[in-house]
Amino acid sequence: QGEVLESGGGSVQTGGSLRLSCRVSISPYKSACTGWFRRPPGKELEGVAAIRTDIGRPHYADSVKGRFTISQDTANNTVYLQMASLEPEDTAMYYCAALGSAFRCGPLEEGTFGLWGQGTQVTVSS
């Protein structure tokens, strides 16, 4: 049993920035792959970014490459999603997911993650 807790959502204007935080509490275990997903209004869940935590390798959806950066603080079991150049299309509920497989981290497949947070809302206005 464990917990994933997101924070950092909010409302910004187009071109603004936000940083989301995800603290993963599954001691004494580690999440091999931790990722961010989002559900835009009226749309399906989509993968945004993930990080293989043992080597720090990031993976991104094409829609956010060059604008979003995923990083981690291993000492505090926290993963961050720095979002820049935000667009209205980035408006969504953002979810952090942990317990992903190190060897299936890249495809950003929701079914490979075993522990999810409650989500944090990001709203980008034009």
Short mmCIF file of C-alpha atoms in Angstrom, two decimals:
data_model
loop_
_atom_site.label_atom_id
_atom_site.label_comp_id
_atom_site.label_asym_id
_atom_site.label_seq_id
_atom_site.Cartn_x
_atom_site.Cartn_y
_atom_site.Cartn_z
CA GLN A 1 0.00 0.00 0.00
CA GLY A 2 1.26 3.44 -0.79
CA GLU A 3 0.33 6.93 -1.75
CA VAL A 4 0.91 9.36 -4.56
CA LEU A 5 0.27 13.01 -3.82
CA GLU A 6 0.25 15.70 -6.50
CA SER A 7 0.45 19.44 -6.00
CA GLY A 8 1.18 22.59 -7.96
CA GLY A 9 -1.78 22.92 -10.30
CA GLY A 10 -3.49 26.22 -10.93
CA SER A 11 -4.61 28.73 -13.51
CA VAL A 12 -2.27 30.59 -15.85
CA GLN A 13 -2.49 32.52 -19.08
CA THR A 14 -1.17 31.33 -22.41
CA GLY A 15 2.60 31.32 -22.38
CA GLY A 16 2.81 30.93 -18.62
CA SER A 17 4.54 28.27 -16.56
CA LEU A 18 3.66 25.91 -13.75
CA ARG A 19 5.51 23.23 -11.85
CA LEU A 20 3.72 20.13 -10.65
CA SER A 21 5.08 17.98 -7.85
CA CYS A 22 4.43 14.32 -7.17
CA ARG A 23 5.51 12.74 -3.92
CA VAL A 24 5.52 8.96 -3.97
CA SER A 25 5.27 7.20 -0.62
CA ILE A 26 5.75 3.45 -1.00
CA SER A 27 8.54 2.84 1.47
CA PRO A 28 10.56 0.68 1.56
CA TYR A 29 10.03 0.21 -2.15
CA LYS A 30 10.91 2.50 -5.05
CA SER A 31 8.92 3.36 -8.13
CA ALA A 32 10.96 2.25 -11.13
CA CYS A 33 9.06 4.53 -13.44
CA THR A 34 6.93 7.51 -12.43
CA GLY A 35 4.89 9.45 -14.90
CA TRP A 36 2.39 12.18 -15.54
CA PHE A 37 -0.85 11.75 -17.40
CA ARG A 38 -3.63 14.20 -18.15
CA ARG A 39 -7.30 14.16 -19.01
CA PRO A 40 -8.45 17.21 -20.96
CA PRO A 41 -12.13 18.14 -20.63
CA GLY A 42 -14.25 15.66 -22.54
CA LYS A 43 -11.26 13.66 -23.73
CA GLU A 44 -9.45 10.48 -22.82
CA LEU A 45 -6.48 10.11 -20.53
CA GLU A 46 -3.17 10.68 -22.28
CA GLY A 47 0.43 10.21 -21.30
CA VAL A 48 2.50 13.36 -20.86
CA ALA A 49 5.90 12.38 -19.50
CA ALA A 50 7.62 9.73 -17.44
CA ILE A 51 10.99 9.18 -15.87
CA ARG A 52 12.86 5.96 -15.27
CA THR A 53 13.98 6.69 -11.76
CA ASP A 54 17.10 4.52 -11.52
CA ILE A 55 18.91 6.31 -14.35
CA GLY A 56 16.86 9.50 -14.61
CA ARG A 57 15.88 8.92 -18.25
CA PRO A 58 12.92 11.04 -19.29
CA HIS A 59 10.25 10.27 -21.87
CA TYR A 60 7.82 12.75 -23.37
CA ALA A 61 4.71 12.83 -25.46
CA ASP A 62 5.27 14.63 -28.75
CA SER A 63 2.76 17.29 -27.78
CA VAL A 64 4.89 18.51 -24.87
CA LYS A 65 8.45 17.97 -26.10
CA GLY A 66 10.50 21.11 -25.76
CA ARG A 67 7.98 22.69 -23.38
CA PHE A 68 7.72 20.29 -20.44
CA THR A 69 10.55 18.88 -18.37
CA ILE A 70 10.27 15.96 -15.98
CA SER A 71 12.81 15.63 -13.20
CA GLN A 72 13.22 13.97 -9.84
CA ASP A 73 14.51 14.43 -6.33
CA THR A 74 15.41 10.89 -5.39
CA ALA A 75 16.20 11.75 -1.78
CA ASN A 76 12.62 12.91 -1.27
CA ASN A 77 10.90 10.46 -3.65
CA THR A 78 9.46 13.38 -5.58
CA VAL A 79 9.00 13.81 -9.31
CA TYR A 80 8.43 17.21 -10.87
CA LEU A 81 6.85 18.33 -14.11
CA GLN A 82 8.00 21.79 -15.14
CA MET A 83 5.58 23.13 -17.73
CA ALA A 84 6.46 26.16 -19.85
CA SER A 85 4.90 27.89 -22.84
CA LEU A 86 1.52 26.62 -21.72
CA GLU A 87 -1.33 26.62 -24.21
CA PRO A 88 -5.09 26.33 -23.72
CA GLU A 89 -4.79 22.80 -25.11
CA ASP A 90 -2.78 21.89 -21.99
CA THR A 91 -5.84 22.48 -19.82
CA ALA A 92 -6.56 19.20 -18.05
CA MET A 93 -6.58 17.28 -14.82
CA TYR A 94 -3.04 16.06 -14.36
CA TYR A 95 -2.37 12.77 -12.62
CA CYS A 96 0.85 11.35 -11.29
CA ALA A 97 1.30 7.61 -11.62
CA ALA A 98 3.89 5.42 -9.93
CA LEU A 99 5.02 1.81 -9.86
CA GLY A 100 5.56 1.74 -13.57
CA SER A 101 7.93 -0.74 -15.17
CA ALA A 102 11.47 0.42 -15.84
CA PHE A 103 11.42 -1.43 -19.15
CA ARG A 104 8.07 -0.04 -20.30
CA CYS A 105 8.50 3.54 -19.11
CA GLY A 106 8.77 5.15 -22.53
CA PRO A 107 5.45 4.23 -24.15
CA LEU A 108 3.50 6.14 -21.46
CA GLU A 109 0.87 3.44 -21.21
CA GLU A 110 -1.52 3.97 -18.31
CA GLY A 111 -2.00 0.26 -17.80
CA THR A 112 1.62 -0.23 -16.78
CA PHE A 113 1.36 2.01 -13.72
CA GLY A 114 0.05 0.57 -10.48
CA LEU A 115 -0.49 3.54 -8.19
CA TRP A 116 -2.23 6.80 -9.03
CA GLY A 117 -2.79 10.13 -7.37
CA GLN A 118 -6.04 12.06 -7.15
CA GLY A 119 -4.99 14.64 -9.71
CA THR A 120 -4.36 18.36 -9.83
CA GLN A 121 -6.12 20.77 -12.17
CA VAL A 122 -4.24 22.90 -14.67
CA THR A 123 -6.17 25.58 -16.52
CA VAL A 124 -4.63 27.72 -19.24
CA SER A 125 -6.62 30.68 -20.48
CA SER A 126 -6.11 32.55 -23.73
#
